[in-house]
Amino acid sequence: MTIADPQARPRGATLEEVAKVAGVSRATVSRVVNGSPRVSGEVRRSVETAVTQLGYVPNRAARSLVTRRSGSIAVVITEPTGRLFSDPFFPRLLRGISGGLSARDQQLILLMPESPADTERTATYLAAGHVDGILLVSLHGDDPLPDRIARAGIPFVVGGRPLRGHAASFVDVDNRGGARSAVEHLLAAGRTTIATIGGPGDMGAGVDRLAGYRDALADAGLTADPSLEIAGDFTQGGGAAAMEQLLAARPDIDAVFAASDLMAAGAIAVLEAAGRRIPQDVAIVGYDDSPVASTTRPRLTSVRQPIEEMGQEMARLLLAAVDGSDPVQRRVILATELVRRASSAGRRVP
Amino acid sequence: MTIADPQARPRGATLEEVAKVAGVSRATVSRVVNGSPRVSGEVRRSVETAVTQLGYVPNRAARSLVTRRSGSIAVVITEPTGRLFSDPFFPRLLRGISGGLSARDQQLILLMPESPADTERTATYLAAGHVDGILLVSLHGDDPLPDRIARAGIPFVVGGRPLRGHAASFVDVDNRGGARSAVEHLLAAGRTTIATIGGPGDMGAGVDRLAGYRDALADAGLTADPSLEIAGDFTQGGGAAAMEQLLAARPDIDAVFAASDLMAAGAIAVLEAAGRRIPQDVAIVGYDDSPVASTTRPRLTSVRQPIEEMGQEMARLLLAAVDGSDPVQRRVILATELVRRASSAGRRVP
DNA sequence: GTCCTCCGTGAGAGCGCTCTCACGCTCATT
DNA sequence: AATGAGCGTGAGAGCGCTCTCACGGAGGAC
């Protein structure tokens, strides 16, 4: 094997070698490295010296083999295309997750299955127990993954409320509350005919934002009107198409709540082309507070979400579940914040 | 241990068990699983049956322990904040990398060190040989990582041309050529006083795009003018600040080449506020062709980059290096494409 | 003084896999 | 007919680590 291996990278020191240098047994070095309290101060110091001197770093594979823990967490992103490329949601979420994980010395394994075959391979990989826990992001209603890994008994946490009632912990932003506050803001500005361009009906974020929209209307004593509701796909093109339909059906619209900034940007372009002034004729509010919100003209009022925090919280929940210290299912909902900009400014003169 | 373990997750079948079911030795099962040709058809089939029946999946830790290969590749993203959150560069790159890796059954380990302490831990982790190879993304000039891992002898590939002459393979988009084509486009439209808002001077993308700008001017017989060049930080705010300085120093500007779309968006806002019409008074071209480019008004002419392809190519190069089949250093430069939109339309009347 | 407990340490098994080597068989070669 | 090459298969070592168990010595209870 020494001969056959083309690489022969220098292998680091082993426990055995550290033990020899420190003049103790392998077991004692292991105890020191893993912070066991049952080691005398003197021995501990001499082991630590040897560790530093040899630059010893534990071999994770060997450790995994016996502990049956991989020391890694999978993050699975199953997003066809749209949202993934169009807003900085994922980088921010990943950063939050990464931060939450690194403190505990867990590695983040990123899985982005594209094809159904990929998804199948991913499911097999995950169910085989190669990771200690799983973070599921951007779940659609029909995703088979949660069931598969639940059956395999691997702890997992979902980002965003899962639509089907999986017995799973999840972390979500308050989509319903955020949408409600956006629409309340429009109502307070004197708008009366408020349409919404919703998200996909198979995603929690889509469903909940629509619910929040309806909540606000109901509170104001208005009844929901199907001709004012249309589903988009979170993309700019989708937003534009939806806006056109909306405008054709209801030319009397004086406000639009779009469930994403990109869709709002698409809607703005269409409204503009139709000769509507924003915000004078039609006020518009988006969702996400993405960078796009400050490049539209007028700049876009939007609902800001604590994405990094969401990632961090997901990591925290999952690690607790992996430790077994918290077998309970938890649902964490994080608050959103309405960021007011020009697109919804000014009171309409009735 | 059986008692101490709070989880006791069902462990999958082992090689040994498959061997027993198939009536062969462990070694033979290993050969079948690893696709060795030295197994007779009959035996192979009976092993495959047993594998399927037991749902056998190899234990990666055990395999790693003996092969000294982890089966995973690290992707290190060291980006302070700005770019990471503001454009979809990273998701796209990650997707490209992921695609390039998954075909080879390599796991993608994502590392996003934030603090200097994180970076140190990351370096230690990587140098310890826990991954088979490393992909370095968004490298700044002063990053100590390349040296560290080069010294440890771990194969790595850099995304974007590294500024200091690391003896490293890299994949880059043709920043210089892309910038040149953008500026040539402005020249062809009759613009004569073309400013540039560049990227950070410690990043290859920043330096190269500036060089491309100068190339185009030189080709047109114009000499570079320091009062027309200013460095930004790839963010919208940075672009706006730069544009203000530029406008104060050279009110006669009739075109701007911004090294990122976000900076271009910032510049547009400032130009607008200063009463300049776009593109009539000042034409503007961005870089990245990000979603922002189609939300600005007018929509932004920009340089499109093959980001997914870049990620794929990085994965490909790295895997070749890991295999040892390609110890040569490679430099791959991918072509860009100018996407013409309204912000640079129309010929200026001299 | 004897017995027992407790604590720090070492010995050794074994996690699941790959890889080398040896072995026995079948065929082609002389 | 004898020899050897080649191929498919099995036996067994060992990767680096953790964990259980055993052991010896110190200290307290009787």
Tab-separated table of C-alpha atoms in Angstrom, chain B:
chain	number	residue	atom	x	y	z
B	1	MET	CA	-21.244	1.557	25.366
B	2	THR	CA	-24.531	0.089	24.281
B	3	ILE	CA	-25.939	1.236	27.561
B	4	ALA	CA	-24.161	4.573	27.675
B	5	ASP	CA	-25.251	5.669	24.220
B	6	PRO	CA	-28.409	7.714	24.513
B	7	GLN	CA	-29.159	7.482	20.814
B	8	ALA	CA	-28.560	3.903	19.836
B	9	ARG	CA	-29.572	4.515	16.270
B	10	PRO	CA	-30.035	1.374	14.236
B	11	ARG	CA	-26.720	0.626	12.636
B	12	GLY	CA	-26.816	-0.542	9.074
B	13	ALA	CA	-25.563	-3.827	7.786
B	14	THR	CA	-21.821	-4.397	7.623
B	15	LEU	CA	-19.634	-5.969	4.999
B	16	GLU	CA	-19.366	-8.994	7.229
B	17	GLU	CA	-23.113	-9.504	7.262
B	18	VAL	CA	-23.422	-9.097	3.523
B	19	ALA	CA	-20.639	-11.617	3.104
B	20	LYS	CA	-22.441	-14.134	5.265
B	21	VAL	CA	-25.701	-13.756	3.379
B	22	ALA	CA	-23.985	-14.010	0.015
B	23	GLY	CA	-21.890	-16.936	1.176
B	24	VAL	CA	-18.582	-15.302	0.295
B	25	SER	CA	-15.753	-13.601	2.128
B	26	ARG	CA	-15.604	-9.998	3.260
B	27	ALA	CA	-12.901	-9.315	0.696
B	28	THR	CA	-15.105	-10.373	-2.168
B	29	VAL	CA	-17.951	-8.185	-1.069
B	30	SER	CA	-15.531	-5.304	-0.835
B	31	ARG	CA	-14.410	-5.981	-4.375
B	32	VAL	CA	-17.954	-5.985	-5.669
B	33	VAL	CA	-18.875	-2.842	-3.802
B	34	ASN	CA	-15.837	-1.057	-5.160
B	35	GLY	CA	-16.360	-2.255	-8.686
B	36	SER	CA	-13.276	-4.390	-9.002
B	37	PRO	CA	-13.266	-6.330	-12.293
B	38	ARG	CA	-11.706	-9.411	-10.739
B	39	VAL	CA	-14.956	-10.980	-9.628
B	40	SER	CA	-16.902	-13.606	-11.525
B	41	GLY	CA	-20.342	-12.698	-12.773
B	42	GLU	CA	-22.120	-15.257	-10.680
B	43	VAL	CA	-20.548	-14.227	-7.404
B	44	ARG	CA	-21.042	-10.581	-8.245
B	45	ARG	CA	-24.750	-11.107	-8.731
B	46	SER	CA	-25.248	-12.951	-5.500
B	47	VAL	CA	-23.362	-10.246	-3.618
B	48	GLU	CA	-25.431	-7.551	-5.263
B	49	THR	CA	-28.573	-9.343	-4.227
B	50	ALA	CA	-27.388	-9.515	-0.645
B	51	VAL	CA	-26.427	-5.831	-0.708
B	52	THR	CA	-29.869	-4.835	-1.886
B	53	GLN	CA	-31.608	-7.162	0.499
B	54	LEU	CA	-29.769	-5.830	3.522
B	55	GLY	CA	-29.740	-2.240	2.330
B	56	TYR	CA	-26.023	-2.196	2.783
B	57	VAL	CA	-24.254	1.171	2.562
B	58	PRO	CA	-20.508	1.292	3.172
B	59	ASN	CA	-19.363	2.983	6.345
B	60	ARG	CA	-17.358	5.970	5.191
B	61	ALA	CA	-15.461	6.355	8.429
B	62	ALA	CA	-14.133	2.828	8.289
B	63	ARG	CA	-13.214	3.237	4.677
B	64	SER	CA	-11.489	6.548	5.310
B	65	LEU	CA	-9.513	5.087	8.132
B	66	VAL	CA	-7.779	2.651	5.888
B	67	THR	CA	-7.692	4.473	2.582
B	68	ARG	CA	-6.611	7.766	4.126
B	69	ARG	CA	-9.111	9.482	1.903
B	70	SER	CA	-12.006	11.296	3.445
B	71	GLY	CA	-14.182	11.419	0.356
B	72	SER	CA	-14.806	15.069	0.958
B	73	ILE	CA	-13.734	18.378	-0.460
B	74	ALA	CA	-13.750	21.618	1.487
B	75	VAL	CA	-15.052	24.833	0.006
B	76	VAL	CA	-13.742	27.797	1.924
B	77	ILE	CA	-15.512	31.088	1.584
B	78	THR	CA	-13.666	33.943	3.168
B	79	GLU	CA	-15.689	36.994	2.425
B	80	PRO	CA	-16.124	39.652	5.062
B	81	THR	CA	-19.730	40.423	4.340
B	82	GLY	CA	-20.495	42.608	1.378
B	83	ARG	CA	-20.566	40.521	-1.701
B	84	LEU	CA	-21.715	37.411	0.056
B	85	PHE	CA	-25.071	38.872	0.889
B	86	SER	CA	-25.659	41.089	-2.012
B	87	ASP	CA	-25.547	38.977	-5.083
B	88	PRO	CA	-26.219	35.404	-6.039
B	89	PHE	CA	-22.629	34.703	-6.931
B	90	PHE	CA	-22.075	32.198	-4.154
B	91	PRO	CA	-25.204	30.127	-4.529
B	92	ARG	CA	-24.486	29.758	-8.212
B	93	LEU	CA	-20.866	28.889	-7.661
B	94	LEU	CA	-21.790	26.390	-4.970
B	95	ARG	CA	-24.285	24.783	-7.250
B	96	GLY	CA	-21.670	24.420	-9.945
B	97	ILE	CA	-19.216	22.925	-7.496
B	98	SER	CA	-21.814	20.642	-6.018
B	99	GLY	CA	-22.710	19.349	-9.442
B	100	GLY	CA	-19.078	18.721	-10.291
B	101	LEU	CA	-18.526	16.864	-7.054
B	102	SER	CA	-21.623	14.752	-6.716
B	103	ALA	CA	-20.915	12.741	-9.817
B	104	ARG	CA	-17.821	11.510	-8.068
B	105	ASP	CA	-19.520	10.834	-4.789
B	106	GLN	CA	-17.475	13.411	-2.957
B	107	GLN	CA	-19.035	15.381	-0.147
B	108	LEU	CA	-18.888	19.142	-0.095
B	109	ILE	CA	-17.825	20.556	3.244
B	110	LEU	CA	-18.589	24.232	3.494
B	111	LEU	CA	-16.374	26.405	5.630
B	112	MET	CA	-17.215	30.044	6.238
B	113	PRO	CA	-14.801	31.362	8.828
B	114	GLU	CA	-15.870	34.700	10.238
B	115	SER	CA	-13.435	35.705	12.922
B	116	PRO	CA	-9.636	35.414	12.822
B	117	ALA	CA	-10.019	32.658	15.401
B	118	ASP	CA	-12.335	30.844	13.005
B	119	THR	CA	-9.804	31.218	10.249
B	120	GLU	CA	-7.112	29.754	12.428
B	121	ARG	CA	-9.285	26.785	13.315
B	122	THR	CA	-10.166	26.345	9.683
B	123	ALA	CA	-6.521	26.346	8.681
B	124	THR	CA	-5.676	23.755	11.312
B	125	TYR	CA	-8.559	21.596	10.274
B	126	LEU	CA	-7.602	21.739	6.608
B	127	ALA	CA	-3.905	21.236	7.160
B	128	ALA	CA	-4.653	18.180	9.278
B	129	GLY	CA	-5.734	16.430	6.117
B	130	HIS	CA	-9.372	15.916	6.992
B	131	VAL	CA	-10.347	16.640	3.425
B	132	ASP	CA	-8.955	15.341	0.159
B	133	GLY	CA	-8.831	18.720	-1.480
B	134	ILE	CA	-9.751	22.337	-1.037
B	135	LEU	CA	-11.540	24.944	-3.093
B	136	LEU	CA	-10.674	28.507	-2.153
B	137	VAL	CA	-13.196	31.120	-3.113
B	138	SER	CA	-13.056	34.875	-3.109
B	139	LEU	CA	-9.484	35.096	-1.981
B	140	HIS	CA	-8.091	38.389	-0.809
B	141	GLY	CA	-4.452	39.268	-1.240
B	142	ASP	CA	-3.469	38.830	2.356
B	143	ASP	CA	-5.131	35.520	3.017
B	144	PRO	CA	-2.740	33.128	4.780
B	145	LEU	CA	-4.732	30.049	3.822
B	146	PRO	CA	-3.115	29.182	0.479
B	147	ASP	CA	0.353	29.093	1.985
B	148	ARG	CA	-0.762	27.020	4.920
B	149	ILE	CA	-2.442	24.344	2.907
B	150	ALA	CA	0.203	24.336	0.213
B	151	ARG	CA	2.753	23.638	2.930
B	152	ALA	CA	0.591	20.820	4.244
B	153	GLY	CA	0.558	19.344	0.764
B	154	ILE	CA	-3.198	19.305	0.302
B	155	PRO	CA	-4.324	19.833	-3.290
B	156	PHE	CA	-6.274	23.005	-3.816
B	157	VAL	CA	-7.793	25.115	-6.551
B	158	VAL	CA	-8.522	28.798	-6.316
B	159	GLY	CA	-11.608	30.464	-7.709
B	160	GLY	CA	-10.528	33.743	-9.231
B	161	ARG	CA	-6.953	34.562	-10.043
B	162	PRO	CA	-4.934	34.759	-6.822
B	163	LEU	CA	-3.091	38.038	-6.606
B	164	ARG	CA	0.092	36.814	-5.101
B	165	GLY	CA	1.828	34.243	-7.197
B	166	HIS	CA	0.765	31.124	-5.404
B	167	ALA	CA	1.825	28.048	-7.209
B	168	ALA	CA	-1.798	27.095	-7.519
B	169	SER	CA	-4.273	26.013	-10.110
B	170	PHE	CA	-7.105	28.436	-10.544
B	171	VAL	CA	-10.243	29.012	-12.521
B	172	ASP	CA	-11.302	32.498	-13.342
B	173	VAL	CA	-13.674	34.301	-15.567
B	174	ASP	CA	-12.118	36.592	-18.104
B	175	ASN	CA	-12.403	39.721	-15.991
B	176	ARG	CA	-9.975	41.650	-18.086
B	177	GLY	CA	-11.634	40.711	-21.362
B	178	GLY	CA	-15.096	41.305	-19.951
B	179	ALA	CA	-14.179	44.764	-18.736
B	180	ARG	CA	-12.509	45.533	-22.018
B	181	SER	CA	-15.594	44.559	-23.996
B	182	ALA	CA	-17.762	46.707	-21.732
B	183	VAL	CA	-15.595	49.750	-22.303
B	184	GLU	CA	-15.247	49.067	-26.014
B	185	HIS	CA	-19.017	49.019	-26.155
B	186	LEU	CA	-19.120	52.472	-24.542
B	187	LEU	CA	-16.478	53.777	-26.916
B	188	ALA	CA	-18.351	52.415	-29.884
B	189	ALA	CA	-21.401	54.311	-28.698
B	190	GLY	CA	-19.447	57.508	-29.014
B	191	ARG	CA	-18.562	58.079	-25.380
B	192	THR	CA	-15.326	59.892	-24.812
B	193	THR	CA	-14.977	60.551	-21.102
B	194	ILE	CA	-15.375	57.133	-19.553
B	195	ALA	CA	-14.863	56.735	-15.812
B	196	THR	CA	-14.594	53.490	-13.907
B	197	ILE	CA	-15.622	52.458	-10.437
B	198	GLY	CA	-13.290	49.572	-9.750
B	199	GLY	CA	-13.293	46.735	-7.282
B	200	PRO	CA	-11.039	46.284	-4.264
B	201	GLY	CA	-7.360	46.500	-5.157
B	202	ASP	CA	-6.576	43.355	-3.205
B	203	MET	CA	-8.743	41.078	-5.301
B	204	GLY	CA	-7.959	39.694	-8.705
B	205	ALA	CA	-11.381	40.632	-9.999
B	206	GLY	CA	-10.799	44.236	-8.988
B	207	VAL	CA	-7.342	44.489	-10.501
B	208	ASP	CA	-8.202	42.673	-13.712
B	209	ARG	CA	-11.348	44.628	-14.471
B	210	LEU	CA	-9.405	47.835	-14.069
B	211	ALA	CA	-6.754	46.490	-16.428
B	212	GLY	CA	-9.422	45.627	-18.988
B	213	TYR	CA	-10.785	49.148	-18.741
B	214	ARG	CA	-7.350	50.561	-19.427
B	215	ASP	CA	-6.776	48.117	-22.274
B	216	ALA	CA	-9.823	49.340	-24.104
B	217	LEU	CA	-8.888	52.979	-23.646
B	218	ALA	CA	-5.337	52.338	-24.793
B	219	ASP	CA	-6.559	50.521	-27.870
B	220	ALA	CA	-8.678	53.536	-28.689
B	221	GLY	CA	-5.637	55.740	-28.388
B	222	LEU	CA	-6.753	57.305	-25.123
B	223	THR	CA	-4.460	57.581	-22.134
B	224	ALA	CA	-5.550	56.500	-18.691
B	225	ASP	CA	-6.563	59.381	-16.472
B	226	PRO	CA	-6.333	58.853	-12.692
B	227	SER	CA	-9.153	61.319	-12.099
B	228	LEU	CA	-11.468	58.938	-13.957
B	229	GLU	CA	-10.544	55.889	-11.894
B	230	ILE	CA	-11.794	55.205	-8.407
B	231	ALA	CA	-11.929	52.044	-6.317
B	232	GLY	CA	-15.163	50.748	-4.797
B	233	ASP	CA	-15.948	47.761	-2.646
B	234	PHE	CA	-18.507	45.960	-4.829
B	235	THR	CA	-21.416	47.242	-2.702
B	236	GLN	CA	-24.182	49.630	-3.627
B	237	GLY	CA	-23.204	52.149	-0.962
B	238	GLY	CA	-19.604	52.039	-2.097
B	239	GLY	CA	-20.706	52.613	-5.677
B	240	ALA	CA	-22.757	55.642	-4.690
B	241	ALA	CA	-19.915	57.181	-2.700
B	242	ALA	CA	-17.503	56.603	-5.554
B	243	MET	CA	-19.875	58.159	-8.056
B	244	GLU	CA	-20.180	61.267	-5.938
B	245	GLN	CA	-16.444	61.715	-5.807
B	246	LEU	CA	-16.162	61.065	-9.491
B	247	LEU	CA	-18.847	63.581	-10.331
B	248	ALA	CA	-17.229	66.225	-8.167
B	249	ALA	CA	-13.841	65.703	-9.764
B	250	ARG	CA	-15.003	65.259	-13.346
B	251	PRO	CA	-18.406	66.732	-14.098
B	252	ASP	CA	-17.732	66.124	-17.779
B	253	ILE	CA	-18.078	62.356	-17.514
B	254	ASP	CA	-20.286	60.844	-20.204
B	255	ALA	CA	-19.973	57.163	-19.301
B	256	VAL	CA	-19.202	54.937	-16.318
B	257	PHE	CA	-18.020	51.379	-16.197
B	258	ALA	CA	-18.748	49.926	-12.773
B	259	ALA	CA	-17.023	46.696	-11.765
B	260	SER	CA	-20.229	45.327	-10.230
B	261	ASP	CA	-23.946	45.750	-10.826
B	262	LEU	CA	-24.547	46.786	-7.277
B	263	MET	CA	-22.005	49.573	-7.572
B	264	ALA	CA	-23.640	50.534	-10.851
B	265	ALA	CA	-27.006	50.720	-9.095
B	266	GLY	CA	-25.489	53.025	-6.492
B	267	ALA	CA	-23.975	55.149	-9.232
B	268	ILE	CA	-27.287	55.397	-11.076
B	269	ALA	CA	-29.010	56.752	-7.982
B	270	VAL	CA	-26.343	59.416	-7.567
B	271	LEU	CA	-26.358	60.406	-11.239
B	272	GLU	CA	-30.124	60.613	-11.146
B	273	ALA	CA	-30.015	62.847	-8.084
B	274	ALA	CA	-27.480	65.034	-9.861
B	275	GLY	CA	-29.903	65.479	-12.723
B	276	ARG	CA	-28.028	63.450	-15.305
B	277	ARG	CA	-30.120	61.449	-17.698
B	278	ILE	CA	-29.188	57.839	-18.325
B	279	PRO	CA	-28.173	56.934	-20.946
B	280	GLN	CA	-28.493	60.269	-22.752
B	281	ASP	CA	-26.065	62.215	-20.571
B	282	VAL	CA	-24.186	59.374	-18.965
B	283	ALA	CA	-24.119	55.780	-20.171
B	284	ILE	CA	-23.432	53.102	-17.630
B	285	VAL	CA	-22.337	49.482	-17.731
B	286	GLY	CA	-22.153	47.121	-14.778
B	287	TYR	CA	-20.603	43.736	-14.180
B	288	ASP	CA	-22.038	40.369	-13.061
B	289	ASP	CA	-25.405	40.493	-14.787
B	290	SER	CA	-27.042	39.907	-11.434
B	291	PRO	CA	-30.793	40.149	-10.879
B	292	VAL	CA	-30.243	43.738	-9.839
B	293	ALA	CA	-29.350	44.556	-13.429
B	294	SER	CA	-32.936	44.142	-14.508
B	295	THR	CA	-34.437	46.062	-11.624
B	296	THR	CA	-32.576	49.315	-12.116
B	297	ARG	CA	-34.111	51.938	-14.299
B	298	PRO	CA	-33.007	52.053	-16.990
B	299	ARG	CA	-32.091	48.415	-16.999
B	300	LEU	CA	-28.415	47.839	-16.786
B	301	THR	CA	-26.056	46.715	-19.488
B	302	SER	CA	-23.759	44.239	-17.799
B	303	VAL	CA	-21.103	41.591	-18.253
B	304	ARG	CA	-22.422	38.097	-17.711
B	305	GLN	CA	-20.162	35.468	-16.231
B	306	PRO	CA	-20.483	31.684	-16.403
B	307	ILE	CA	-20.515	31.175	-12.656
B	308	GLU	CA	-21.920	27.654	-12.482
B	309	GLU	CA	-19.432	26.584	-15.091
B	310	MET	CA	-16.665	28.112	-13.048
B	311	GLY	CA	-17.697	26.057	-10.044
B	312	GLN	CA	-17.878	22.915	-12.117
B	313	GLU	CA	-14.491	23.529	-13.603
B	314	MET	CA	-12.986	24.128	-10.174
B	315	ALA	CA	-14.358	20.803	-9.010
B	316	ARG	CA	-13.039	19.094	-12.089
B	317	LEU	CA	-9.532	20.473	-11.703
B	318	LEU	CA	-9.418	19.660	-8.040
B	319	LEU	CA	-10.580	16.098	-8.467
B	320	ALA	CA	-7.943	15.560	-11.115
B	321	ALA	CA	-5.303	16.859	-8.730
B	322	VAL	CA	-6.619	14.708	-5.898
B	323	ASP	CA	-6.453	11.631	-8.074
B	324	GLY	CA	-2.894	12.472	-8.762
B	325	SER	CA	-3.667	12.080	-12.410
B	326	ASP	CA	-3.006	15.739	-13.055
B	327	PRO	CA	-0.267	17.166	-10.880
B	328	VAL	CA	0.259	20.003	-13.322
B	329	GLN	CA	-0.927	23.465	-12.439
B	330	ARG	CA	-3.718	24.623	-14.611
B	331	ARG	CA	-5.174	28.011	-15.237
B	332	VAL	CA	-8.611	28.084	-16.752
B	333	ILE	CA	-10.146	31.320	-17.948
B	334	LEU	CA	-13.800	31.305	-18.916
B	335	ALA	CA	-15.272	33.707	-21.412
B	336	THR	CA	-17.757	36.423	-20.503
B	337	GLU	CA	-20.550	37.976	-22.482
B	338	LEU	CA	-21.809	41.529	-22.682
B	339	VAL	CA	-25.552	41.804	-22.161
B	340	ARG	CA	-26.814	45.045	-23.717
B	341	ARG	CA	-29.649	46.843	-22.005
B	342	ALA	CA	-30.998	50.372	-21.890
B	343	SER	CA	-28.446	51.949	-19.582
B	344	SER	CA	-25.898	52.207	-22.355
B	345	ALA	CA	-28.244	52.481	-25.298
B	346	GLY	CA	-28.252	55.233	-27.882
B	347	ARG	CA	-25.425	57.057	-29.468
B	348	ARG	CA	-24.461	60.270	-27.856
B	349	VAL	CA	-24.742	63.272	-30.048
B	350	PRO	CA	-21.330	64.911	-29.870
